[in-house]
Every structure is written in C-alpha cells, then in structure tokens.
C-alpha cells in the first residue's frame, strides 16, 4: 500500500508560478508511474500528465507548455512545476501513483493523495 501527501498549494496571482510536491510513503519500492490530476468542483477530473520510473513524461497537450512534472526517486517525491498561471488553473490538484510503469487515465492509477488547493486570482 502507498500513501501520497501533496503540498505546495496556495493562492497566487495570475502570471505567477508554483511548485507542488507529493511525498510517497509505504510500499514505495514498487511504484512505477506517478501523475498529477486536477479537479474543479462540478467538473470532471482532468489529467495533467504522468512520469514513469525512468523519468519519461506524458502531458496533456493543453498544459505541456506551462507545466513540468519531475520526480526524485531517492526521495520518493513527485513535483509539478506550474508557470504562467491563469485563473483557469484554479483547482484541487491530486498526486497519483501506480505499480504499473505506464498510466495516463485516472482509472489506471490505484493510489491517490488528498489533494492540495491552488487558487489563482
């Protein structure tokens, strides 16, 4: 079993940057793919991107110019760097993980964090 805890969400002005972190604990030695999703109340959860154990990333086309996913396996930590933020980026951001080494859609990820709120104004 894996536990995920996100941090770094806060209120930021439009045009600013923010870096989210996600620390994994538990059975982390078998984690393959990790990812980030976001959700606005009343809307479907949106995939941001994912990264496999070798650091190969996949992004949603609409976000890849501004968002960067990285991970430090030795620290069991996943990051999301967000630049040029707009009010449309306001959402709850979720970290995910799975034992498979490739996952993109939300149903492919077994483990989820509780989320961290990002508000852009």
GROMACS .gro file of C-alpha atoms in nm:
model
  121
    1UNK     CA    1   0.000   0.000   0.000
    2UNK     CA    2   0.116   0.354  -0.079
    3UNK     CA    3   0.028   0.683   0.087
    4UNK     CA    4   0.060   1.011  -0.101
    5UNK     CA    5   0.069   1.355   0.055
    6UNK     CA    6   0.063   1.667  -0.158
    7UNK     CA    7   0.183   2.010  -0.054
    8UNK     CA    8   0.258   2.348  -0.203
    9UNK     CA    9  -0.088   2.461  -0.299
   10UNK     CA   10  -0.169   2.822  -0.219
   11UNK     CA   11  -0.323   3.139  -0.353
   12UNK     CA   12  -0.116   3.305  -0.625
   13UNK     CA   13  -0.160   3.591  -0.866
   14UNK     CA   14  -0.218   3.532  -1.233
   15UNK     CA   15   0.109   3.509  -1.421
   16UNK     CA   16   0.289   3.361  -1.125
   17UNK     CA   17   0.447   3.021  -1.072
   18UNK     CA   18   0.400   2.748  -0.819
   19UNK     CA   19   0.563   2.414  -0.745
   20UNK     CA   20   0.364   2.133  -0.594
   21UNK     CA   21   0.524   1.838  -0.418
   22UNK     CA   22   0.398   1.492  -0.341
   23UNK     CA   23   0.572   1.259  -0.100
   24UNK     CA   24   0.505   0.888  -0.119
   25UNK     CA   25   0.537   0.652   0.175
   26UNK     CA   26   0.465   0.287   0.240
   27UNK     CA   27   0.545   0.031  -0.028
   28UNK     CA   28   0.725   0.284  -0.245
   29UNK     CA   29   0.987   0.045  -0.383
   30UNK     CA   30   0.742  -0.092  -0.636
   31UNK     CA   31   0.596   0.238  -0.757
   32UNK     CA   32   0.613   0.268  -1.134
   33UNK     CA   33   0.417   0.552  -1.279
   34UNK     CA   34   0.318   0.869  -1.095
   35UNK     CA   35   0.099   1.151  -1.213
   36UNK     CA   36  -0.092   1.469  -1.146
   37UNK     CA   37  -0.459   1.541  -1.195
   38UNK     CA   38  -0.673   1.840  -1.109
   39UNK     CA   39  -1.041   1.895  -1.050
   40UNK     CA   40  -1.276   2.189  -1.025
   41UNK     CA   41  -1.599   2.126  -0.829
   42UNK     CA   42  -1.873   2.020  -1.066
   43UNK     CA   43  -1.635   1.928  -1.344
   44UNK     CA   44  -1.460   1.607  -1.442
   45UNK     CA   45  -1.114   1.532  -1.315
   46UNK     CA   46  -0.852   1.648  -1.566
   47UNK     CA   47  -0.526   1.472  -1.631
   48UNK     CA   48  -0.216   1.691  -1.627
   49UNK     CA   49   0.048   1.432  -1.700
   50UNK     CA   50   0.245   1.138  -1.574
   51UNK     CA   51   0.603   1.021  -1.533
   52UNK     CA   52   0.740   0.669  -1.529
   53UNK     CA   53   1.017   0.531  -1.313
   54UNK     CA   54   1.278   0.630  -1.574
   55UNK     CA   55   1.160   0.989  -1.583
   56UNK     CA   56   0.979   0.972  -1.916
   57UNK     CA   57   0.686   1.212  -1.910
   58UNK     CA   58   0.350   1.237  -2.080
   59UNK     CA   59   0.146   1.559  -2.072
   60UNK     CA   60  -0.195   1.685  -2.164
   61UNK     CA   61  -0.145   1.886  -2.482
   62UNK     CA   62  -0.315   2.192  -2.338
   63UNK     CA   63  -0.079   2.210  -2.040
   64UNK     CA   64   0.263   2.088  -2.154
   65UNK     CA   65   0.387   2.433  -2.246
   66UNK     CA   66   0.345   2.560  -1.890
   67UNK     CA   67   0.358   2.256  -1.662
   68UNK     CA   68   0.653   2.028  -1.588
   69UNK     CA   69   0.645   1.700  -1.398
   70UNK     CA   70   0.955   1.557  -1.234
   71UNK     CA   71   1.039   1.306  -0.965
   72UNK     CA   72   1.326   1.221  -0.734
   73UNK     CA   73   1.300   0.850  -0.671
   74UNK     CA   74   1.554   0.857  -0.388
   75UNK     CA   75   1.326   1.098  -0.202
   76UNK     CA   76   1.002   0.929  -0.311
   77UNK     CA   77   0.890   1.271  -0.421
   78UNK     CA   78   0.695   1.389  -0.724
   79UNK     CA   79   0.687   1.751  -0.836
   80UNK     CA   80   0.468   1.968  -1.054
   81UNK     CA   81   0.613   2.299  -1.169
   82UNK     CA   82   0.344   2.535  -1.295
   83UNK     CA   83   0.427   2.857  -1.475
   84UNK     CA   84   0.225   3.144  -1.621
   85UNK     CA   85  -0.072   3.053  -1.408
   86UNK     CA   86  -0.419   3.176  -1.503
   87UNK     CA   87  -0.748   3.180  -1.316
   88UNK     CA   88  -0.845   2.871  -1.517
   89UNK     CA   89  -0.574   2.680  -1.331
   90UNK     CA   90  -0.765   2.719  -1.005
   91UNK     CA   91  -0.844   2.366  -0.888
   92UNK     CA   92  -0.768   2.093  -0.640
   93UNK     CA   93  -0.452   1.918  -0.752
   94UNK     CA   94  -0.407   1.545  -0.689
   95UNK     CA   95  -0.100   1.326  -0.693
   96UNK     CA   96  -0.136   0.967  -0.811
   97UNK     CA   97   0.074   0.655  -0.824
   98UNK     CA   98   0.052   0.302  -0.956
   99UNK     CA   99   0.269  -0.006  -0.966
  100UNK     CA  100   0.249  -0.025  -1.343
  101UNK     CA  101   0.510   0.176  -1.529
  102UNK     CA  102   0.269   0.337  -1.769
  103UNK     CA  103  -0.057   0.506  -1.679
  104UNK     CA  104  -0.237   0.806  -1.819
  105UNK     CA  105  -0.608   0.793  -1.739
  106UNK     CA  106  -0.738   0.831  -1.386
  107UNK     CA  107  -0.877   0.476  -1.375
  108UNK     CA  108  -0.526   0.339  -1.432
  109UNK     CA  109  -0.390   0.483  -1.106
  110UNK     CA  110  -0.452   0.291  -0.785
  111UNK     CA  111  -0.324   0.538  -0.525
  112UNK     CA  112  -0.435   0.897  -0.476
  113UNK     CA  113  -0.345   1.177  -0.241
  114UNK     CA  114  -0.596   1.400  -0.065
  115UNK     CA  115  -0.519   1.696  -0.287
  116UNK     CA  116  -0.379   2.045  -0.246
  117UNK     CA  117  -0.574   2.355  -0.341
  118UNK     CA  118  -0.436   2.603  -0.593
  119UNK     CA  119  -0.618   2.933  -0.631
  120UNK     CA  120  -0.517   3.183  -0.897
  121UNK     CA  121  -0.663   3.534  -0.894
   0.00000   0.00000   0.00000
